[in-house]
Amino acid sequence: MGNSKQVNLGIKGMTCAACSTRIEKVLNKMDGVDARVNLAMENAAVEYDPEKVHIDEITSKIDQLGYGVEVEKKELDVYGMTCAACSTRIEKVLNKMPGVSSATVNLANETASVEYTPGIADLDEIIGKIKKIGYDAKVRQDENKEEKKEAELKKKRMKLYISTLLSLPLLYTMADHLFNLYVPELLMNPWVQMALASPVQFIIGWQFYVGAYKNLRNKSANMDVLVALGTSAAYFYSVSEAVQTLYKPGMEPHLYFETSAILITLILLGKYFEAVAKGRTTQAISKLLNLQAKEATVIKNGEEVKVPLEKVQPGDIILVRPGEKIPVDGEVIQGQTSVDESVITGESIPVEKASGDPVIGSTINKNGTIQMKATKVGKDTALAGIIRVVEEAQGSKAPIQRMADVISGYFVPIVVGIAVVTFIVWITLVTPGELPPALTAAIAVLVIACPCALGLATPTSIMVGTGKGAEHGILYKGGEHLEATHKVNTIVFDKTGTITKGKPEVTDFTGDDHLLRLVASAEHSSEHPLAQAIVEYARSQNVSLTEPESFEAIPGHGIKSNINGKSVLVGTRKLMNQFEVDFYEYQQTLEQWEEEGKTAMLIAVDGTAAGVIAVADTIKETARQAIAEIKEMGIEIVMLTGDNQRTAQAIAKQVGIDQVIAEVVPQEKANVVKELQEEGKHVAMVGDGINDAPALATADIGIAIGTGTDVAIEAADVTILRGELLLIPKAIRLSQKTMKNIRQNLFWALAYNSAGIPVAALGLLAPWIAGAAMAFSSVSVVTNSLRLKRVKL
C-alpha cells in the first residue's frame, strides 16, 4: 500500500488462538487493511490506507467482535489558560485527534485528563498539539504542587506590585477629570504618562499579547484577545495624541494612558485574587496529603533505620511506636495495640490490633509498640486511593458545564463584533466624527465581556464540593456523579452489611452437637456472613469441624455438601422444595423465628429434615435516623434482600422502611433496579458486597459502603468511607447544594455579561470601571463557590 500508515494496537480479551485468528480474519477483510494479530503479545500490527479506511473504523470493528483496544489515561498540567474559551479550545482540538477517545480540560484546576489509544496517538504528540495552539503542558508529577503554586502566586504578586506602582500616578490624573482636583503639571505631561504606561502595557501586559497572538494564529479568540485589543486601542490612540502635540503647539490632547494601565492592573488584581481563592478550593487535597507520615522506621539486619516514606518497599518490616503514624498499609506481625483509624474510616473508637490484623497507612498507633509487614506502599495505599479519587473528581467535568463551554466558544468573536458595531454607531450616529467617545464605548464593551467568570462557574464549585465530601468521608468519583446524585428520587438498600452490621450471630438451634458439626463443616467452605456466623458458633461450642468431601453454593438459596458420606442441605424453603425435602414439622418454628427478624435456615441430612438454625444480624445504630432523614427529603426507599419475606419485613419495620423486595437472588438485583428505572425513577443503589456490584453499576448512582469489598467500591459512583448511613442523606444534600451553587454562578456570570455589554455600548461605563467589574466578577464566582466549604450537611 503506497500511502499506508502503520499502528500497533494492544488488544484486550483474547483467550485463545481462535480469538486472534478471528480478529485477523475480520480486519483483513476490510478494504485497505493488512493486519497481523499476536496472541502472546496481545497486540495487532495494522497497516492501513487512510484514504480507504479510518483508524476509528478499525478499532470499532475490534470492539464489535467483543474485544477491546488498550486505552491509556494520563493527567496533564496545562499552562497558559486564561478563560473558558482557552479550555474549550484545547478540549476541542484534542478530541479531534485520531486515537484520542476522550479529553476533558479543567480551567479551575489547570489540568487535562486524556484517554487515548497507544499506537494511534502518543503522549508527546498530544502535548505537542497543545503547544502548537499556544499553551504548554506536562505530565502530572508527584512533586510538591503547593510549592509550585506558591511560586506562581509570588510571581503574580510581584507583577501586580510593579503595575500598581506605575498606575497609581496615572489614576491620580483622573482626579482632574472626575473631581477637578489639583494635579501636578508634570503628571499631565503626555510623555510622562507614556513613560509610566509603556512598561505596564508591554512588559507587565506582554502576556496578553502573547496569548492573543497564539490564539489568533490558530483562528480562535479568548480573553487575551479582548484585553490586548481594548488596552492597545487606548494606548495607541493616546500615543497618536501625544505625537500631535509636537507639531500642534497649544493642543489639548485626549489621553487614555490611565485607561490602558489601570485596566491591566485591575485584571492582574482580579487574577491574583482568583488564584488565591482557587488555592483554597483544593485545600481538601492538601489536608489529605498532610495526613501521610513523612518517614518510617524499617528493621534491616536487626537494626532500626529511619527511611523516607517513598523508600519503603512491600515486604519491609516496620517498627511503629505508640503515638506514631502507621506509614503504609500492612499487617501486624508482632505486638498488640489499638489504632485510631478515624482519619480513614471516621470511627472515633480505636480498633484493637494483634498479629495477623491489617493496618492502614496514616492511622495513628495509640498505646503499643508493634512490628508490621508493609503490603501496599506509595500509590497503592488506601489513603493514596482516596486522594486519587478526589483529584480525578475535582478534575472532571459535570454535564451542566457543557452549556458554559458552548457559550464561551462563540462568545469572544461575537463580543469583538459588538465592539466594532458600537464604535461605528458612535462615530457615525451618536457623536459624528468624534473618536474619543466611540473608542471609550468600544473599549468598555471589549473589557466588560471577558468570559472568565463563565469558565470558572462550574469547575470551582465541583472542586469545593468534592473536597467538602472527602472531608466528611464521601467520595464522588467524578463531577458527573456529584451532579447526578441530586436527581435521585428512589434509593434501594441492600440489607446485610448495609442496613445491618453484617456480623450475624447464631441465636437459636434445634439440634445437637452432631448435627451442628455437620452444618458447620458444610458451611466452612462458604464465604457468606451467615455461614461464618455458624462456624464461629460451632467453635464457641467446642465442636470440631470435618473437611467436606464436596461443596456447592446455590446463590440465594443455600448450600449442598457431603460430610462423611452424608448429604447435607442448609438453606431456604426453596432449597428444600428443590430437593423434595418435607419440613412440615419445623414450619411453626421457622415462621416464629422469622417474625422476630431472624434469618432461619432449614437443615436436611440425607433427604430428611433434621432441624433449624437461626442467625440474627444487628441493625446499625444510625440506620433508623438515616432512613428518616432520607424520607423527609421526599425520596422513596426500597429494601432489597435475599432473605425471606417475614425476616425482611421484620428488619424493615425496625428501621422504618415500608417497601421490601425479598427473596431476590444476587443476579436478579440488577434487574430489580432496571424495573424501577423503567418506571421513570432516578435510582440510587446502596450496597457493600460482591453480589451488589452489578446492581451498583446498573443504578443511576451506585453508592458503596466503604467497609465493604473492593469490587463493590470499584463499581460504585459514590463511596461512603465508613459504614455510616447518615452520610447518604449528607451526600444527597451536598449534591443539591453544589448544583444550586453552580446555577448561581452560571446565572451571575451570564447575567453580568448580558447586562454589562449593552450598558458599555451605550457609553455609560468608563473602561476602567468595566475592567474592575470584569476582574471582580471572576473573584465573586470563586468566592461564591467557597461558600460550599461552610454549608451544613
mmCIF file with all atom_site columns, N, CA, C and O in Angstrom, residues 143-180:
data_model
loop_
_atom_site.group_PDB
_atom_site.id
_atom_site.type_symbol
_atom_site.label_atom_id
_atom_site.label_alt_id
_atom_site.label_comp_id
_atom_site.label_asym_id
_atom_site.label_entity_id
_atom_site.label_seq_id
_atom_site.pdbx_PDB_ins_code
_atom_site.Cartn_x
_atom_site.Cartn_y
_atom_site.Cartn_z
_atom_site.occupancy
_atom_site.B_iso_or_equiv
_atom_site.pdbx_formal_charge
_atom_site.auth_seq_id
_atom_site.auth_comp_id
_atom_site.auth_asym_id
_atom_site.auth_atom_id
_atom_site.pdbx_PDB_model_num
ATOM 1   N N  . GLU A 1 143 ? 5.173   15.817 42.381 1.00 0.00 ? 143 GLU A N  1
ATOM 2   C CA . GLU A 1 143 ? 6.033   16.802 43.036 1.00 0.00 ? 143 GLU A CA 1
ATOM 3   C C  . GLU A 1 143 ? 5.183   17.636 43.989 1.00 0.00 ? 143 GLU A C  1
ATOM 4   O O  . GLU A 1 143 ? 3.971   17.509 44.027 1.00 0.00 ? 143 GLU A O  1
ATOM 5   N N  . ASN A 1 144 ? 5.838   18.491 44.748 1.00 0.00 ? 144 ASN A N  1
ATOM 6   C CA . ASN A 1 144 ? 5.114   19.321 45.697 1.00 0.00 ? 144 ASN A CA 1
ATOM 7   C C  . ASN A 1 144 ? 4.384   20.436 44.954 1.00 0.00 ? 144 ASN A C  1
ATOM 8   O O  . ASN A 1 144 ? 4.962   21.464 44.609 1.00 0.00 ? 144 ASN A O  1
ATOM 9   N N  . LYS A 1 145 ? 3.098   20.209 44.706 1.00 0.00 ? 145 LYS A N  1
ATOM 10  C CA . LYS A 1 145 ? 2.320   21.168 43.929 1.00 0.00 ? 145 LYS A CA 1
ATOM 11  C C  . LYS A 1 145 ? 2.092   22.463 44.709 1.00 0.00 ? 145 LYS A C  1
ATOM 12  O O  . LYS A 1 145 ? 1.923   23.527 44.125 1.00 0.00 ? 145 LYS A O  1
ATOM 13  N N  . GLU A 1 146 ? 2.058   22.360 46.057 1.00 0.00 ? 146 GLU A N  1
ATOM 14  C CA . GLU A 1 146 ? 1.825   23.545 46.876 1.00 0.00 ? 146 GLU A CA 1
ATOM 15  C C  . GLU A 1 146 ? 2.967   24.549 46.703 1.00 0.00 ? 146 GLU A C  1
ATOM 16  O O  . GLU A 1 146 ? 2.735   25.742 46.575 1.00 0.00 ? 146 GLU A O  1
ATOM 17  N N  . GLU A 1 147 ? 4.205   24.041 46.665 1.00 0.00 ? 147 GLU A N  1
ATOM 18  C CA . GLU A 1 147 ? 5.366   24.928 46.484 1.00 0.00 ? 147 GLU A CA 1
ATOM 19  C C  . GLU A 1 147 ? 5.318   25.602 45.114 1.00 0.00 ? 147 GLU A C  1
ATOM 20  O O  . GLU A 1 147 ? 5.618   26.788 44.982 1.00 0.00 ? 147 GLU A O  1
ATOM 21  N N  . LYS A 1 148 ? 4.926   24.814 44.112 1.00 0.00 ? 148 LYS A N  1
ATOM 22  C CA . LYS A 1 148 ? 4.847   25.343 42.744 1.00 0.00 ? 148 LYS A CA 1
ATOM 23  C C  . LYS A 1 148 ? 3.778   26.441 42.653 1.00 0.00 ? 148 LYS A C  1
ATOM 24  O O  . LYS A 1 148 ? 3.985   27.483 42.035 1.00 0.00 ? 148 LYS A O  1
ATOM 25  N N  . LYS A 1 149 ? 2.633   26.189 43.292 1.00 0.00 ? 149 LYS A N  1
ATOM 26  C CA . LYS A 1 149 ? 1.550   27.180 43.277 1.00 0.00 ? 149 LYS A CA 1
ATOM 27  C C  . LYS A 1 149 ? 1.958   28.437 44.022 1.00 0.00 ? 149 LYS A C  1
ATOM 28  O O  . LYS A 1 149 ? 1.628   29.548 43.609 1.00 0.00 ? 149 LYS A O  1
ATOM 29  N N  . GLU A 1 150 ? 2.696   28.266 45.123 1.00 0.00 ? 150 GLU A N  1
ATOM 30  C CA . GLU A 1 150 ? 3.142   29.413 45.910 1.00 0.00 ? 150 GLU A CA 1
ATOM 31  C C  . GLU A 1 150 ? 4.127   30.263 45.107 1.00 0.00 ? 150 GLU A C  1
ATOM 32  O O  . GLU A 1 150 ? 4.081   31.502 45.158 1.00 0.00 ? 150 GLU A O  1
ATOM 33  N N  . ALA A 1 151 ? 5.014   29.603 44.326 1.00 0.00 ? 151 ALA A N  1
ATOM 34  C CA . ALA A 1 151 ? 5.974   30.330 43.478 1.00 0.00 ? 151 ALA A CA 1
ATOM 35  C C  . ALA A 1 151 ? 5.235   31.111 42.393 1.00 0.00 ? 151 ALA A C  1
ATOM 36  O O  . ALA A 1 151 ? 5.580   32.263 42.084 1.00 0.00 ? 151 ALA A O  1
ATOM 37  N N  . GLU A 1 152 ? 4.203   30.478 41.825 1.00 0.00 ? 152 GLU A N  1
ATOM 38  C CA . GLU A 1 152 ? 3.401   31.127 40.781 1.00 0.00 ? 152 GLU A CA 1
ATOM 39  C C  . GLU A 1 152 ? 2.661   32.331 41.358 1.00 0.00 ? 152 GLU A C  1
ATOM 40  O O  . GLU A 1 152 ? 2.563   33.394 40.732 1.00 0.00 ? 152 GLU A O  1
ATOM 41  N N  . LEU A 1 153 ? 2.169   32.175 42.574 1.00 0.00 ? 153 LEU A N  1
ATOM 42  C CA . LEU A 1 153 ? 1.435   33.251 43.246 1.00 0.00 ? 153 LEU A CA 1
ATOM 43  C C  . LEU A 1 153 ? 2.373   34.422 43.555 1.00 0.00 ? 153 LEU A C  1
ATOM 44  O O  . LEU A 1 153 ? 2.003   35.596 43.413 1.00 0.00 ? 153 LEU A O  1
ATOM 45  N N  . LYS A 1 154 ? 3.591   34.091 43.957 1.00 0.00 ? 154 LYS A N  1
ATOM 46  C CA . LYS A 1 154 ? 4.595   35.123 44.256 1.00 0.00 ? 154 LYS A CA 1
ATOM 47  C C  . LYS A 1 154 ? 4.915   35.945 43.007 1.00 0.00 ? 154 LYS A C  1
ATOM 48  O O  . LYS A 1 154 ? 5.055   37.172 43.063 1.00 0.00 ? 154 LYS A O  1
ATOM 49  N N  . LYS A 1 155 ? 5.001   35.248 41.866 1.00 0.00 ? 155 LYS A N  1
ATOM 50  C CA . LYS A 1 155 ? 5.281   35.918 40.588 1.00 0.00 ? 155 LYS A CA 1
ATOM 51  C C  . LYS A 1 155 ? 4.128   36.860 40.219 1.00 0.00 ? 155 LYS A C  1
ATOM 52  O O  . LYS A 1 155 ? 4.352   38.005 39.789 1.00 0.00 ? 155 LYS A O  1
ATOM 53  N N  . LYS A 1 156 ? 2.910   36.380 40.404 1.00 0.00 ? 156 LYS A N  1
ATOM 54  C CA . LYS A 1 156 ? 1.727   37.210 40.115 1.00 0.00 ? 156 LYS A CA 1
ATOM 55  C C  . LYS A 1 156 ? 1.706   38.440 41.025 1.00 0.00 ? 156 LYS A C  1
ATOM 56  O O  . LYS A 1 156 ? 1.357   39.544 40.593 1.00 0.00 ? 156 LYS A O  1
ATOM 57  N N  . ARG A 1 157 ? 2.078   38.238 42.295 1.00 0.00 ? 157 ARG A N  1
ATOM 58  C CA . ARG A 1 157 ? 2.064   39.329 43.279 1.00 0.00 ? 157 ARG A CA 1
ATOM 59  C C  . ARG A 1 157 ? 3.080   40.406 42.908 1.00 0.00 ? 157 ARG A C  1
ATOM 60  O O  . ARG A 1 157 ? 2.787   41.602 42.988 1.00 0.00 ? 157 ARG A O  1
ATOM 61  N N  . MET A 1 158 ? 4.275   39.988 42.473 1.00 0.00 ? 158 MET A N  1
ATOM 62  C CA . MET A 1 158 ? 5.317   40.938 42.090 1.00 0.00 ? 158 MET A CA 1
ATOM 63  C C  . MET A 1 158 ? 4.880   41.771 40.884 1.00 0.00 ? 158 MET A C  1
ATOM 64  O O  . MET A 1 158 ? 5.056   42.992 40.853 1.00 0.00 ? 158 MET A O  1
ATOM 65  N N  . LYS A 1 159 ? 4.291   41.099 39.883 1.00 0.00 ? 159 LYS A N  1
ATOM 66  C CA . LYS A 1 159 ? 3.791   41.818 38.689 1.00 0.00 ? 159 LYS A CA 1
ATOM 67  C C  . LYS A 1 159 ? 2.738   42.851 39.100 1.00 0.00 ? 159 LYS A C  1
ATOM 68  O O  . LYS A 1 159 ? 2.706   43.975 38.587 1.00 0.00 ? 159 LYS A O  1
ATOM 69  N N  . LEU A 1 160 ? 1.869   42.441 40.031 1.00 0.00 ? 160 LEU A N  1
ATOM 70  C CA . LEU A 1 160 ? 0.800   43.338 40.489 1.00 0.00 ? 160 LEU A CA 1
ATOM 71  C C  . LEU A 1 160 ? 1.368   44.549 41.202 1.00 0.00 ? 160 LEU A C  1
ATOM 72  O O  . LEU A 1 160 ? 0.923   45.689 40.982 1.00 0.00 ? 160 LEU A O  1
ATOM 73  N N  . TYR A 1 161 ? 2.389   44.341 42.060 1.00 0.00 ? 161 TYR A N  1
ATOM 74  C CA . TYR A 1 161 ? 3.016   45.456 42.786 1.00 0.00 ? 161 TYR A CA 1
ATOM 75  C C  . TYR A 1 161 ? 3.595   46.480 41.814 1.00 0.00 ? 161 TYR A C  1
ATOM 76  O O  . TYR A 1 161 ? 3.371   47.684 41.952 1.00 0.00 ? 161 TYR A O  1
ATOM 77  N N  . ILE A 1 162 ? 4.361   45.993 40.827 1.00 0.00 ? 162 ILE A N  1
ATOM 78  C CA . ILE A 1 162 ? 5.019   46.906 39.868 1.00 0.00 ? 162 ILE A CA 1
ATOM 79  C C  . ILE A 1 162 ? 3.960   47.659 39.056 1.00 0.00 ? 162 ILE A C  1
ATOM 80  O O  . ILE A 1 162 ? 4.058   48.873 38.859 1.00 0.00 ? 162 ILE A O  1
ATOM 81  N N  . SER A 1 163 ? 2.968   46.909 38.590 1.00 0.00 ? 163 SER A N  1
ATOM 82  C CA . SER A 1 163 ? 1.902   47.512 37.784 1.00 0.00 ? 163 SER A CA 1
ATOM 83  C C  . SER A 1 163 ? 1.147   48.573 38.580 1.00 0.00 ? 163 SER A C  1
ATOM 84  O O  . SER A 1 163 ? 0.829   49.653 38.072 1.00 0.00 ? 163 SER A O  1
ATOM 85  N N  . THR A 1 164 ? 0.865   48.276 39.863 1.00 0.00 ? 164 THR A N  1
ATOM 86  C CA . THR A 1 164 ? 0.137   49.227 40.727 1.00 0.00 ? 164 THR A CA 1
ATOM 87  C C  . THR A 1 164 ? 0.968   50.485 40.946 1.00 0.00 ? 164 THR A C  1
ATOM 88  O O  . THR A 1 164 ? 0.455   51.604 40.883 1.00 0.00 ? 164 THR A O  1
ATOM 89  N N  . LEU A 1 165 ? 2.263   50.283 41.196 1.00 0.00 ? 165 LEU A N  1
ATOM 90  C CA . LEU A 1 165 ? 3.172   51.413 41.449 1.00 0.00 ? 165 LEU A CA 1
ATOM 91  C C  . LEU A 1 165 ? 3.187   52.370 40.252 1.00 0.00 ? 165 LEU A C  1
ATOM 92  O O  . LEU A 1 165 ? 3.169   53.608 40.419 1.00 0.00 ? 165 LEU A O  1
ATOM 93  N N  . LEU A 1 166 ? 3.215   51.826 39.047 1.00 0.00 ? 166 LEU A N  1
ATOM 94  C CA . LEU A 1 166 ? 3.261   52.658 37.835 1.00 0.00 ? 166 LEU A CA 1
ATOM 95  C C  . LEU A 1 166 ? 1.892   53.251 37.489 1.00 0.00 ? 166 LEU A C  1
ATOM 96  O O  . LEU A 1 166 ? 1.811   54.321 36.876 1.00 0.00 ? 166 LEU A O  1
ATOM 97  N N  . SER A 1 167 ? 0.821   52.559 37.903 1.00 0.00 ? 167 SER A N  1
ATOM 98  C CA . SER A 1 167 ? -0.526  53.005 37.527 1.00 0.00 ? 167 SER A CA 1
ATOM 99  C C  . SER A 1 167 ? -1.111  54.042 38.477 1.00 0.00 ? 167 SER A C  1
ATOM 100 O O  . SER A 1 167 ? -1.989  54.822 38.075 1.00 0.00 ? 167 SER A O  1
ATOM 101 N N  . LEU A 1 168 ? -0.653  54.051 39.741 1.00 0.00 ? 168 LEU A N  1
ATOM 102 C CA . LEU A 1 168 ? -1.242  54.975 40.716 1.00 0.00 ? 168 LEU A CA 1
ATOM 103 C C  . LEU A 1 168 ? -1.129  56.459 40.306 1.00 0.00 ? 168 LEU A C  1
ATOM 104 O O  . LEU A 1 168 ? -2.098  57.212 40.426 1.00 0.00 ? 168 LEU A O  1
ATOM 105 N N  . PRO A 1 169 ? 0.061   56.908 39.797 1.00 0.00 ? 169 PRO A N  1
ATOM 106 C CA . PRO A 1 169 ? 0.131   58.308 39.350 1.00 0.00 ? 169 PRO A CA 1
ATOM 107 C C  . PRO A 1 169 ? -0.867  58.589 38.216 1.00 0.00 ? 169 PRO A C  1
ATOM 108 O O  . PRO A 1 169 ? -1.463  59.669 38.165 1.00 0.00 ? 169 PRO A O  1
ATOM 109 N N  . LEU A 1 170 ? -1.044  57.602 37.320 1.00 0.00 ? 170 LEU A N  1
ATOM 110 C CA . LEU A 1 170 ? -1.993  57.782 36.216 1.00 0.00 ? 170 LEU A CA 1
ATOM 111 C C  . LEU A 1 170 ? -3.433  57.813 36.742 1.00 0.00 ? 170 LEU A C  1
ATOM 112 O O  . LEU A 1 170 ? -4.284  58.544 36.228 1.00 0.00 ? 170 LEU A O  1
ATOM 113 N N  . LEU A 1 171 ? -3.694  57.029 37.784 1.00 0.00 ? 171 LEU A N  1
ATOM 114 C CA . LEU A 1 171 ? -5.030  57.037 38.403 1.00 0.00 ? 171 LEU A CA 1
ATOM 115 C C  . LEU A 1 171 ? -5.310  58.417 39.004 1.00 0.00 ? 171 LEU A C  1
ATOM 116 O O  . LEU A 1 171 ? -6.436  58.924 38.916 1.00 0.00 ? 171 LEU A O  1
ATOM 117 N N  . TYR A 1 172 ? -4.256  59.014 39.570 1.00 0.00 ? 172 TYR A N  1
ATOM 118 C CA . TYR A 1 172 ? -4.423  60.338 40.186 1.00 0.00 ? 172 TYR A CA 1
ATOM 119 C C  . TYR A 1 172 ? -4.773  61.404 39.141 1.00 0.00 ? 172 TYR A C  1
ATOM 120 O O  . TYR A 1 172 ? -5.488  62.359 39.439 1.00 0.00 ? 172 TYR A O  1
ATOM 121 N N  . THR A 1 173 ? -4.277  61.202 37.905 1.00 0.00 ? 173 THR A N  1
ATOM 122 C CA . THR A 1 173 ? -4.601  62.194 36.856 1.00 0.00 ? 173 THR A CA 1
ATOM 123 C C  . THR A 1 173 ? -6.100  62.195 36.551 1.00 0.00 ? 173 THR A C  1
ATOM 124 O O  . THR A 1 173 ? -6.628  63.194 36.044 1.00 0.00 ? 173 THR A O  1
ATOM 125 N N  . MET A 1 174 ? -6.775  61.086 36.852 1.00 0.00 ? 174 MET A N  1
ATOM 126 C CA . MET A 1 174 ? -8.223  61.026 36.613 1.00 0.00 ? 174 MET A CA 1
ATOM 127 C C  . MET A 1 174 ? -8.967  61.927 37.584 1.00 0.00 ? 174 MET A C  1
ATOM 128 O O  . MET A 1 174 ? -10.121 62.296 37.344 1.00 0.00 ? 174 MET A O  1
ATOM 129 N N  . ALA A 1 175 ? -8.298  62.259 38.711 1.00 0.00 ? 175 ALA A N  1
ATOM 130 C CA . ALA A 1 175 ? -8.931  63.144 39.693 1.00 0.00 ? 175 ALA A CA 1
ATOM 131 C C  . ALA A 1 175 ? -9.247  64.502 39.082 1.00 0.00 ? 175 ALA A C  1
ATOM 132 O O  . ALA A 1 175 ? -10.221 65.163 39.443 1.00 0.00 ? 175 ALA A O  1
ATOM 133 N N  . ASP A 1 176 ? -8.374  64.910 38.121 1.00 0.00 ? 176 ASP A N  1
ATOM 134 C CA . ASP A 1 176 ? -8.593  66.191 37.438 1.00 0.00 ? 176 ASP A CA 1
ATOM 135 C C  . ASP A 1 176 ? -9.895  66.155 36.650 1.00 0.00 ? 176 ASP A C  1
ATOM 136 O O  . ASP A 1 176 ? -10.679 67.107 36.662 1.00 0.00 ? 176 ASP A O  1
ATOM 137 N N  . HIS A 1 177 ? -10.162 64.997 35.953 1.00 0.00 ? 177 HIS A N  1
ATOM 138 C CA . HIS A 1 177 ? -11.368 64.870 35.129 1.00 0.00 ? 177 HIS A CA 1
ATOM 139 C C  . HIS A 1 177 ? -12.616 64.693 35.996 1.00 0.00 ? 177 HIS A C  1
ATOM 140 O O  . HIS A 1 177 ? -13.670 65.282 35.723 1.00 0.00 ? 177 HIS A O  1
ATOM 141 N N  . LEU A 1 178 ? -12.478 63.876 37.047 1.00 0.00 ? 178 LEU A N  1
ATOM 142 C CA . LEU A 1 178 ? -13.667 63.486 37.819 1.00 0.00 ? 178 LEU A CA 1
ATOM 143 C C  . LEU A 1 178 ? -14.034 64.492 38.904 1.00 0.00 ? 178 LEU A C  1
ATOM 144 O O  . LEU A 1 178 ? -15.214 64.793 39.102 1.00 0.00 ? 178 LEU A O  1
ATOM 145 N N  . PHE A 1 179 ? -13.016 65.017 39.624 1.00 0.00 ? 179 PHE A N  1
ATOM 146 C CA . PHE A 1 179 ? -13.319 65.848 40.800 1.00 0.00 ? 179 PHE A CA 1
ATOM 147 C C  . PHE A 1 179 ? -12.725 67.257 40.722 1.00 0.00 ? 179 PHE A C  1
ATOM 148 O O  . PHE A 1 179 ? -12.814 68.024 41.679 1.00 0.00 ? 179 PHE A O  1
ATOM 149 N N  . ASN A 1 180 ? -12.081 67.562 39.601 1.00 0.00 ? 180 ASN A N  1
ATOM 150 C CA . ASN A 1 180 ? -11.498 68.883 39.393 1.00 0.00 ? 180 ASN A CA 1
ATOM 151 C C  . ASN A 1 180 ? -10.485 69.243 40.495 1.00 0.00 ? 180 ASN A C  1
ATOM 152 O O  . ASN A 1 180 ? -10.423 70.362 40.959 1.00 0.00 ? 180 ASN A O  1
#
